[in-house]
Coordinates of C-alpha atoms in Angstrom, one line a residue:
M1 CA -0.1 0.0 0.0
G2 CA 3.0 2.3 -0.5
R3 CA 4.0 2.3 3.1
T4 CA 7.5 2.2 4.3
P5 CA 7.9 -0.6 6.9
R6 CA 8.2 0.8 10.3
R7 CA 10.7 -0.7 12.9
T8 CA 12.1 0.1 16.3
S9 CA 15.7 0.8 16.4
R10 CA 17.5 -0.7 19.3
K11 CA 21.2 -1.2 20.5
R12 CA 22.5 -4.5 19.0
S13 CA 24.5 -7.0 21.1
K14 CA 27.5 -8.9 19.8
L15 CA 25.0 -11.8 19.4
A16 CA 22.7 -9.7 17.4
G17 CA 25.5 -8.6 15.2
R18 CA 26.6 -12.2 14.7
A19 CA 22.9 -12.9 13.8
I20 CA 22.7 -10.0 11.2
A21 CA 25.7 -11.6 9.4
A22 CA 23.9 -14.8 9.3
S23 CA 20.9 -13.0 8.1
A24 CA 22.9 -11.6 5.2
A25 CA 24.0 -14.8 4.2
L26 CA 20.5 -16.2 3.9
I27 CA 19.8 -13.4 1.5
L28 CA 22.5 -14.5 -0.7
G29 CA 20.9 -18.0 -0.7
G30 CA 17.7 -16.3 -1.9
G31 CA 19.3 -14.6 -4.6
G32 CA 20.8 -17.9 -6.0
M33 CA 17.2 -19.0 -7.0
V34 CA 17.0 -16.0 -9.5
A35 CA 20.3 -16.8 -10.9
V36 CA 19.3 -20.0 -12.6
N37 CA 15.5 -19.3 -12.5
V38 CA 14.8 -22.6 -10.9
Y39 CA 12.3 -23.3 -8.4
A40 CA 15.1 -24.4 -6.0
N41 CA 15.1 -24.2 -2.1
A42 CA 17.4 -24.8 0.7
G43 CA 16.4 -25.6 4.2
E44 CA 16.7 -28.0 7.2
S45 CA 13.9 -30.6 7.2
S46 CA 12.8 -32.7 10.1
D47 CA 12.3 -36.1 8.4
S48 CA 13.5 -35.9 4.9
P49 CA 10.1 -34.9 3.5
S50 CA 9.2 -34.4 0.0
A51 CA 10.2 -30.8 -1.2
G52 CA 7.4 -29.7 -3.6
T53 CA 9.6 -27.8 -6.0
Q54 CA 9.3 -27.6 -9.7
A55 CA 11.9 -26.4 -12.5
G56 CA 11.4 -23.1 -14.2
E57 CA 10.6 -22.5 -17.9
Q58 CA 14.2 -21.4 -18.4
G59 CA 17.5 -22.8 -17.0
G60 CA 18.7 -26.2 -16.7
N61 CA 17.0 -29.0 -14.7
L62 CA 19.7 -30.9 -13.0
G63 CA 17.2 -33.2 -11.4
L64 CA 18.0 -32.0 -8.0
A65 CA 15.6 -29.4 -6.4
T66 CA 16.9 -28.7 -3.0
I67 CA 19.5 -29.3 -0.3
S68 CA 17.7 -31.1 2.6
C69 CA 19.5 -31.0 6.2
P70 CA 18.2 -32.5 9.5
D71 CA 16.6 -29.6 11.2
V72 CA 18.6 -29.3 14.6
G73 CA 16.5 -26.6 16.1
T74 CA 13.2 -28.6 16.0
Q75 CA 14.9 -31.3 18.0
L76 CA 16.0 -29.1 20.9
S77 CA 13.0 -29.6 23.4
D78 CA 15.2 -28.7 26.4
V79 CA 17.9 -26.2 26.4
P80 CA 19.1 -25.0 29.8
D81 CA 18.7 -21.2 30.2
G82 CA 22.5 -20.9 30.5
A83 CA 23.1 -22.6 27.0
R84 CA 20.4 -20.5 25.2
E85 CA 22.7 -17.8 23.8
D86 CA 25.3 -20.0 22.7
V87 CA 22.7 -22.5 21.1
D88 CA 21.0 -19.6 19.2
R89 CA 24.3 -18.4 17.7
R90 CA 25.2 -21.8 16.6
L91 CA 21.9 -22.5 15.1
A92 CA 22.2 -19.2 13.2
E93 CA 25.6 -20.5 11.9
L94 CA 23.9 -23.7 10.6
D95 CA 21.4 -21.5 8.7
T96 CA 24.4 -19.7 7.2
Q97 CA 26.2 -22.9 6.2
I98 CA 23.2 -24.1 4.4
T99 CA 22.7 -20.7 2.7
A100 CA 26.4 -20.7 1.4
A101 CA 26.2 -24.3 0.2
Y102 CA 22.8 -23.4 -1.6
E103 CA 24.4 -20.4 -3.3
K104 CA 26.9 -22.8 -4.8
F105 CA 24.2 -25.4 -5.6
S106 CA 22.2 -22.9 -7.4
D107 CA 25.2 -21.9 -9.7
A108 CA 26.1 -25.5 -10.6
R109 CA 25.8 -26.3 -14.3
N110 CA 25.7 -30.1 -13.8
T111 CA 24.7 -32.7 -11.3
E112 CA 28.5 -33.5 -10.3
Q113 CA 28.9 -29.8 -9.4
A114 CA 25.6 -29.7 -7.4
K115 CA 26.6 -32.8 -5.3
A116 CA 30.0 -31.5 -4.9
V117 CA 28.7 -29.0 -2.1
L118 CA 27.6 -32.0 0.2
E119 CA 30.9 -33.0 1.8
P120 CA 32.1 -29.4 2.6
L121 CA 28.6 -28.6 4.2
E122 CA 28.8 -31.6 6.2
E123 CA 32.4 -30.8 7.4
Q124 CA 31.0 -27.3 8.5
R125 CA 28.1 -28.7 10.1
R126 CA 29.5 -31.2 12.3
P127 CA 31.6 -29.0 14.7
T128 CA 28.7 -26.5 14.9
I129 CA 26.4 -29.2 15.9
E130 CA 28.9 -30.8 18.3
G131 CA 29.2 -27.3 19.9
I132 CA 25.5 -27.3 20.3
G133 CA 25.6 -30.7 22.2
S134 CA 28.4 -29.4 24.4
S135 CA 26.9 -26.3 25.3
I136 CA 23.8 -27.9 26.5
D137 CA 25.8 -30.6 28.3
Q138 CA 28.0 -27.9 30.1
A139 CA 24.8 -26.1 31.1
G140 CA 23.5 -29.4 32.9
G141 CA 21.2 -30.3 30.1
Q142 CA 20.9 -33.5 28.1
P143 CA 21.7 -33.2 24.3
P144 CA 19.1 -34.9 22.1
Q145 CA 20.0 -38.4 21.2
G146 CA 21.7 -38.7 17.8
I147 CA 22.3 -35.2 17.5
D148 CA 25.9 -35.8 16.4
G149 CA 24.6 -37.7 13.4
M150 CA 22.6 -34.6 12.1
A151 CA 25.5 -33.3 10.1
P152 CA 25.2 -35.0 6.7
C153 CA 22.8 -33.4 4.2
T154 CA 21.4 -34.8 0.9
M155 CA 20.3 -33.3 -2.5
R156 CA 16.6 -33.8 -3.3
A157 CA 15.2 -34.3 -6.5
D158 CA 12.0 -32.5 -7.9
D159 CA 9.8 -35.5 -7.0
S160 CA 6.4 -33.7 -6.7
A161 CA 5.7 -33.1 -10.5
G162 CA 2.3 -34.5 -11.1
Q163 CA 1.7 -35.3 -7.5
Q164 CA -2.0 -35.6 -6.5
P165 CA -3.4 -33.2 -3.9
P166 CA -3.6 -34.6 -0.4
Q167 CA -6.8 -36.4 0.6
D168 CA -8.7 -36.1 3.9
G169 CA -6.4 -37.4 6.7
D170 CA -3.3 -37.7 4.5
N171 CA -1.6 -34.4 5.2
G172 CA -0.2 -34.9 8.5
G173 CA -0.8 -31.4 9.9
Q174 CA -2.8 -29.8 12.8
P175 CA -6.5 -29.8 12.2
P176 CA -7.9 -26.6 10.7
Q177 CA -10.9 -25.0 12.4
D178 CA -13.7 -22.8 11.5
G179 CA -14.6 -19.3 12.7
D180 CA -16.2 -20.7 16.1
G181 CA -12.7 -21.9 17.2
Q182 CA -13.2 -25.6 17.6
E183 CA -10.5 -27.7 16.1
Q184 CA -11.5 -29.7 12.8
P185 CA -10.1 -32.6 11.2
P186 CA -8.2 -31.9 8.1
G187 CA -9.9 -32.3 4.7
D188 CA -8.4 -29.9 2.1
G189 CA -8.3 -32.3 -0.6
D190 CA -11.7 -34.3 -0.1
G191 CA -13.6 -33.9 -3.3
Q192 CA -11.2 -31.3 -4.6
E193 CA -10.5 -30.8 -8.4
Q194 CA -7.0 -31.3 -9.5
P195 CA -4.8 -28.3 -9.4
P196 CA -4.2 -26.5 -12.9
G197 CA -1.3 -27.9 -14.8
D198 CA 1.3 -26.8 -17.2
G199 CA -0.2 -24.4 -19.7
Q200 CA -2.6 -22.7 -17.5
Q201 CA -2.2 -19.1 -16.9
Q202 CA 0.5 -18.1 -14.3
P203 CA -0.2 -15.7 -11.5
P204 CA 0.7 -12.2 -12.7
G205 CA 4.0 -10.8 -11.5
Q206 CA 4.8 -13.9 -9.9
Q207 CA 8.0 -13.9 -7.6
N208 CA 10.7 -14.1 -10.3
G209 CA 10.8 -17.9 -10.3
N210 CA 10.4 -18.5 -6.6
G211 CA 6.8 -18.8 -6.5
P212 CA 3.8 -18.8 -6.4
E213 CA 2.7 -20.9 -9.6
A214 CA -0.6 -21.7 -11.0
S215 CA -0.8 -25.0 -9.3
D216 CA -0.6 -23.3 -5.9
F217 CA -4.3 -22.1 -6.5
V218 CA -7.6 -23.9 -6.7
D219 CA -11.1 -22.7 -7.2
I220 CA -12.8 -22.8 -4.0
Q221 CA -16.1 -23.8 -5.5
S222 CA -14.5 -27.0 -6.7
V223 CA -13.7 -28.0 -3.0
Q224 CA -16.2 -29.9 -1.2
P225 CA -17.4 -29.0 2.4
N226 CA -14.7 -30.5 4.8
V227 CA -15.3 -28.9 8.2
N228 CA -16.5 -30.8 11.2
R229 CA -16.3 -30.0 14.8
P230 CA -16.0 -32.2 18.1
G231 CA -19.3 -32.5 19.8
K232 CA -19.4 -30.3 23.0
Q233 CA -19.8 -32.3 26.2
R234 CA -21.7 -31.5 29.4
G235 CA -19.6 -29.1 31.2
A236 CA -18.1 -27.6 28.0
S237 CA -16.9 -24.0 28.0
R238 CA -19.0 -22.4 25.4
G239 CA -18.2 -18.8 25.6
T240 CA -16.1 -16.4 23.5
F241 CA -14.0 -13.4 24.1
T242 CA -13.1 -11.1 21.3
T243 CA -10.6 -8.4 21.3
K244 CA -10.4 -5.5 18.7
C245 CA -7.0 -4.5 17.7
G246 CA -7.5 -3.2 14.1
T247 CA -6.0 -4.3 11.0
N248 CA -2.4 -2.7 11.0
E249 CA -3.9 0.5 9.4
N250 CA -0.9 2.3 10.9
G251 CA 1.6 0.1 9.0
K252 CA 3.8 -1.6 11.5
F253 CA 6.0 -4.2 9.7
N254 CA 9.3 -5.8 10.4
P255 CA 11.1 -9.0 9.2
D256 CA 11.8 -10.2 12.8
N257 CA 10.4 -13.0 14.8
V258 CA 11.0 -12.3 18.5
I259 CA 9.7 -15.8 19.4
A260 CA 11.5 -18.1 17.0
A261 CA 14.7 -15.8 16.6
P262 CA 15.2 -13.5 19.6
G263 CA 18.0 -10.9 19.1
V264 CA 18.2 -11.8 15.4
S265 CA 17.4 -8.8 13.0
N266 CA 15.6 -10.1 9.8
G267 CA 15.2 -13.5 11.5
A268 CA 12.2 -14.3 9.6
H269 CA 13.3 -13.2 6.2
H270 CA 9.9 -12.1 5.3
M271 CA 7.7 -9.2 6.5
H272 CA 5.1 -9.5 9.3
D273 CA 1.9 -7.6 10.0
Y274 CA 1.5 -6.6 13.5
V275 CA -1.5 -5.6 15.5
G276 CA -1.6 -5.1 19.2
N277 CA 1.6 -4.4 20.9
Q278 CA 3.7 -1.7 19.0
A279 CA 7.0 -2.5 20.8
T280 CA 7.4 -5.6 19.2
D281 CA 10.8 -6.4 17.3
A282 CA 13.6 -8.9 17.7
F283 CA 14.9 -7.3 20.7
S284 CA 11.7 -7.0 22.8
S285 CA 12.0 -8.0 26.4
D286 CA 9.0 -9.0 28.3
E287 CA 9.4 -5.7 30.1
D288 CA 9.4 -3.8 26.9
L289 CA 6.1 -5.6 25.7
A290 CA 4.5 -4.8 29.3
N291 CA 5.5 -1.2 28.8
G292 CA 4.6 -0.9 25.0
D293 CA 1.6 0.9 23.4
T294 CA -1.3 -1.2 21.8
T295 CA -3.7 -0.7 18.9
C296 CA -6.1 -2.9 21.0
R297 CA -9.4 -1.0 22.0
N298 CA -9.1 -2.3 25.4
Q299 CA -5.8 -1.2 26.8
G300 CA -5.6 -4.1 29.2
D301 CA -4.7 -6.2 26.0
K302 CA -1.0 -5.5 25.1
S303 CA -0.7 -8.9 23.4
T304 CA 1.4 -9.2 20.2
Y305 CA -0.3 -10.7 17.2
Y306 CA 1.5 -11.0 14.0
W307 CA 1.6 -13.0 10.7
P308 CA 3.3 -12.8 7.2
V309 CA 2.0 -10.0 5.1
L310 CA 0.0 -10.9 2.1
R311 CA 1.0 -9.3 -1.4
L312 CA -0.5 -8.7 -4.7
Q313 CA 1.6 -10.3 -7.4
N314 CA 0.8 -7.6 -10.0
G315 CA 4.4 -6.4 -11.0
E316 CA 4.2 -3.4 -8.6
D317 CA 6.7 -2.7 -6.1
E318 CA 6.3 -2.0 -2.4
N319 CA 8.4 0.6 -0.6
D320 CA 10.5 -2.4 0.9
V321 CA 11.7 -3.5 -2.5
G322 CA 15.3 -3.0 -1.3
A323 CA 14.9 -3.8 2.2
D324 CA 15.5 -7.1 4.3
G325 CA 12.4 -9.2 4.4
G326 CA 11.2 -7.5 1.2
G327 CA 12.9 -7.4 -2.0
K328 CA 16.1 -8.3 -0.7
D329 CA 14.5 -11.8 0.4
Q330 CA 12.4 -12.1 -2.7
N331 CA 9.3 -10.7 -1.2
V332 CA 7.8 -8.4 -3.8
G333 CA 4.6 -6.8 -4.6
K334 CA 2.2 -4.5 -2.9
I335 CA 1.3 -5.3 0.6
Q336 CA -2.3 -5.6 1.3
T337 CA -4.0 -4.2 4.4
P338 CA -6.7 -6.7 5.6
S339 CA -10.2 -5.6 5.2
S340 CA -11.0 -7.0 8.6
V341 CA -9.1 -8.9 11.6
T342 CA -11.0 -11.0 14.1
L343 CA -9.0 -12.0 17.1
K344 CA -11.5 -14.4 19.1
F345 CA -10.8 -16.7 22.1
A346 CA -12.9 -19.7 22.5
G347 CA -13.5 -22.5 25.0
N348 CA -13.0 -26.3 25.2
P349 CA -15.6 -28.8 24.2
T350 CA -14.8 -31.0 27.1
G351 CA -14.7 -28.7 30.1
K352 CA -13.6 -25.5 31.6
V353 CA -10.4 -23.3 30.7
V354 CA -7.8 -21.9 32.8
A355 CA -6.3 -18.4 32.4
M356 CA -3.2 -18.1 30.1
P357 CA 0.1 -17.2 31.8
R358 CA 1.4 -13.8 31.0
F359 CA 4.2 -13.7 28.4
L360 CA 2.9 -17.1 27.0
R361 CA 4.4 -17.5 23.4
I362 CA 2.6 -19.6 20.8
I363 CA 3.4 -20.1 17.2
T364 CA 1.0 -22.1 15.0
G365 CA 2.0 -23.4 11.6
D366 CA 5.5 -23.8 10.2
A367 CA 7.2 -21.3 8.0
K368 CA 9.4 -23.9 6.6
S369 CA 6.7 -26.6 5.9
L370 CA 7.9 -26.8 2.2
T371 CA 11.3 -28.3 3.4
N372 CA 10.3 -29.5 6.9
G373 CA 7.3 -31.3 5.8
D374 CA 3.7 -30.7 7.0
A375 CA 3.9 -32.2 10.5
N376 CA 3.5 -28.8 12.0
A377 CA 1.8 -27.1 9.3
N378 CA -1.7 -25.3 10.3
A379 CA -2.3 -23.2 7.3
S380 CA -6.1 -22.6 6.7
W381 CA -7.3 -20.7 3.5
S382 CA -10.9 -20.0 2.3
C383 CA -13.3 -17.6 0.9
T384 CA -16.2 -15.7 2.5
G385 CA -19.3 -17.6 2.0
F386 CA -17.4 -20.8 1.6
E387 CA -15.7 -21.2 5.1
D388 CA -17.1 -24.8 5.5
R389 CA -14.2 -25.6 3.0
Q390 CA -10.7 -25.1 4.2
L391 CA -7.5 -25.5 2.2
K392 CA -4.1 -26.2 3.6
D393 CA -1.8 -26.5 0.9
K394 CA -3.5 -24.5 -1.9
Y395 CA -4.6 -20.6 -2.3
P396 CA -8.3 -20.2 -2.9
I397 CA -9.6 -18.6 -6.0
C398 CA -12.7 -17.0 -4.7
P399 CA -15.7 -16.0 -6.9
E400 CA -16.6 -12.3 -7.7
G401 CA -17.9 -10.9 -4.5
S402 CA -16.1 -13.2 -2.2
Q403 CA -12.9 -12.3 -0.2
V404 CA -9.9 -14.5 0.7
V405 CA -9.8 -15.7 4.4
R406 CA -6.9 -16.9 6.4
T407 CA -7.7 -18.6 9.7
F408 CA -5.1 -19.4 12.2
N409 CA -6.3 -21.7 14.9
F410 CA -3.7 -21.7 17.9
Q411 CA -2.9 -24.5 20.3
S412 CA -5.4 -24.6 23.0
C413 CA -3.6 -26.7 25.7
W414 CA -0.8 -25.8 27.9
D415 CA 1.7 -27.7 29.9
G416 CA 0.8 -25.7 33.0
Q417 CA 4.6 -24.7 33.7
N418 CA 6.4 -23.0 30.8
T419 CA 5.6 -19.9 28.7
D420 CA 8.0 -21.1 26.0
S421 CA 10.1 -24.0 25.1
A422 CA 13.5 -24.4 23.2
N423 CA 11.7 -25.5 20.1
H424 CA 8.7 -23.0 20.7
R425 CA 6.3 -25.9 20.5
T426 CA 6.3 -28.4 23.1
H427 CA 5.1 -26.1 25.9
V428 CA 1.6 -26.2 24.2
A429 CA -0.4 -28.7 22.1
F430 CA -3.5 -29.1 20.2
A431 CA -6.6 -30.7 21.6
D432 CA -7.6 -34.1 20.3
E433 CA -9.3 -33.3 16.8
R434 CA -12.2 -35.9 17.7
S435 CA -12.8 -35.6 21.4
G436 CA -11.5 -32.2 22.0
A437 CA -9.6 -33.3 25.0
C438 CA -6.2 -32.0 25.9
P439 CA -3.2 -34.4 26.2
Q440 CA -2.4 -35.8 29.6
G441 CA -0.7 -33.4 31.8
F442 CA -1.9 -30.3 29.8
K443 CA -4.6 -28.0 30.8
A444 CA -7.2 -26.2 28.4
I445 CA -6.6 -22.6 28.0
P446 CA -8.7 -19.9 25.9
Q447 CA -7.9 -20.9 22.2
L448 CA -7.1 -18.0 20.0
V449 CA -8.5 -17.9 16.5
Q450 CA -7.3 -15.4 14.2
R451 CA -9.4 -14.6 11.1
I452 CA -8.0 -12.2 8.6
V453 CA -10.0 -11.2 5.4
Y454 CA -8.6 -9.7 2.2
D455 CA -10.4 -7.9 -0.5
V456 CA -8.0 -9.0 -3.5
P457 CA -8.9 -9.5 -7.2
P458 CA -10.3 -12.8 -8.1
G459 CA -8.0 -15.4 -9.3
P460 CA -4.3 -16.1 -8.9
G461 CA -2.2 -13.2 -8.1
F462 CA -1.5 -13.0 -4.5
A463 CA 1.0 -14.8 -2.0
V464 CA 2.1 -14.6 1.5
D465 CA 5.7 -13.6 2.3
S466 CA 8.0 -16.5 3.1
F467 CA 11.6 -17.4 3.7
P468 CA 13.0 -17.2 0.1
E469 CA 13.7 -20.9 -0.3
Q470 CA 9.9 -21.6 0.8
L471 CA 8.8 -20.4 -2.5
H472 CA 5.6 -18.6 -1.0
K473 CA 3.7 -21.7 -0.7
P474 CA 0.4 -21.4 1.1
I475 CA 1.3 -24.4 3.3
T476 CA 3.9 -22.2 4.9
D477 CA 1.5 -19.7 6.5
H478 CA 1.7 -19.3 10.2
G479 CA 0.7 -17.0 13.0
D480 CA 2.4 -15.9 16.1
F481 CA 1.0 -14.7 19.6
I482 CA 2.4 -13.4 22.9
N483 CA -0.1 -13.0 25.5
V484 CA 0.4 -9.5 27.3
F485 CA -3.2 -9.4 28.9
D486 CA -3.2 -7.9 32.3
E487 CA -4.3 -10.1 35.0
K488 CA -7.8 -8.5 35.4
L489 CA -8.6 -8.7 31.8
M490 CA -7.4 -12.3 31.4
N491 CA -9.5 -13.4 34.3
R492 CA -12.6 -11.6 32.9
M493 CA -12.0 -13.6 29.5
T494 CA -11.7 -16.9 31.4
K495 CA -14.9 -16.2 33.4
C496 CA -16.7 -15.1 30.2
I497 CA -15.8 -18.3 28.4
N498 CA -16.6 -20.6 31.3
A499 CA -19.8 -19.0 31.8
N500 CA -20.8 -19.6 28.1
K501 CA -21.0 -15.9 27.4
R502 CA -20.0 -13.7 24.4
C503 CA -17.9 -11.1 25.6
N504 CA -15.4 -8.3 24.2

């Protein structure tokens, strides 16, 4: 919308300086994709998943589409506080190493040259990973079993050509949900027509060879209804609490992620929309957030709500075309301000909810789902008037008069102890998709449901920001939340939900 991304300037630590260097290296990796005009990507993967990539219309197809390395960060479920800074630094080094190797891979003109990057990459990764294990051990922790064997990486072929869209229950991700906040079983492929193939019109102004492409879109009218909800039991908490925090009309953006990459400038490598807390950047402390301004109507809610921006792919540049997280990371096009943003907290179908702890951090979805696989993916795309049909790995083509809808259904179970975890996931969990019950040892908390609506032209021509190697795929969509409700308002929310009322 022609707005210059606004961010907060801070004094950066030595760790931050090193992280900035790592960020710069990642940008170089993104540039490698344009050099050969190949839908190539480099990223760490948790279990050698299929990398859904495709050769471009120009440039050689070596039969190798990506560098796939075991994702060390996702394996770190317990890192002692005394080791956190060193581990974060070494994880950034791993990103830098993969990026440098990817740059060489993208310049390769034959298979032999492409494969030649693997051995040097392993030699770089091995001492870095050993250092992570040593740091955890010296701080009194237990390194993950088998961490020393995570150094080798592989080249992956383009094995997704002609792949059928996933069917119900075959996508492995967390269940999408509807606007009422109840968790739903996946069903993004049930009854869905095949995605358009070669020869179909490409999205206008697409991201210079790194996505999206026509097969990333599907007509929402061709998708069968696939949303179901767990039945509510006696004693269920049926209330809702809605907080109104605007649509980021004031244009607060940055490419940081204070949850996943604290202290790392441009740690996300894509631009985020922010509503709520206005003090949020990579270097925000809990105290900064507690003292920050908020766009929320109720000033007792200083929570941080953020997600990747959506851009039109129409060939027009945004003001961040030369900035980190924008054009430097191959995120181009006009940023779209949502037509509406709804932030609703819902109850649990099996019983009462307890208050969230202040500064609880939750990430839903996986920004690296293309290379990590869909185990943590939780994207949910639809159109107004068709929200009984949810898509996970496709963008919707909405009919005239209908608007694009992104829905983020956050984890609604908390371990009762921690506000974060080393991999930013294990301290929270999803309720069972059939019964709605939390896992043993977890407590039900109010479930945040973010519904974001956009008035964009019908048809292909938009995409979310992403890491450059993630090709702007819809499955990489994700949302982030830090609870900074004051105690009084959080207690009011909990009582409202448990009393089966609708409050705001």
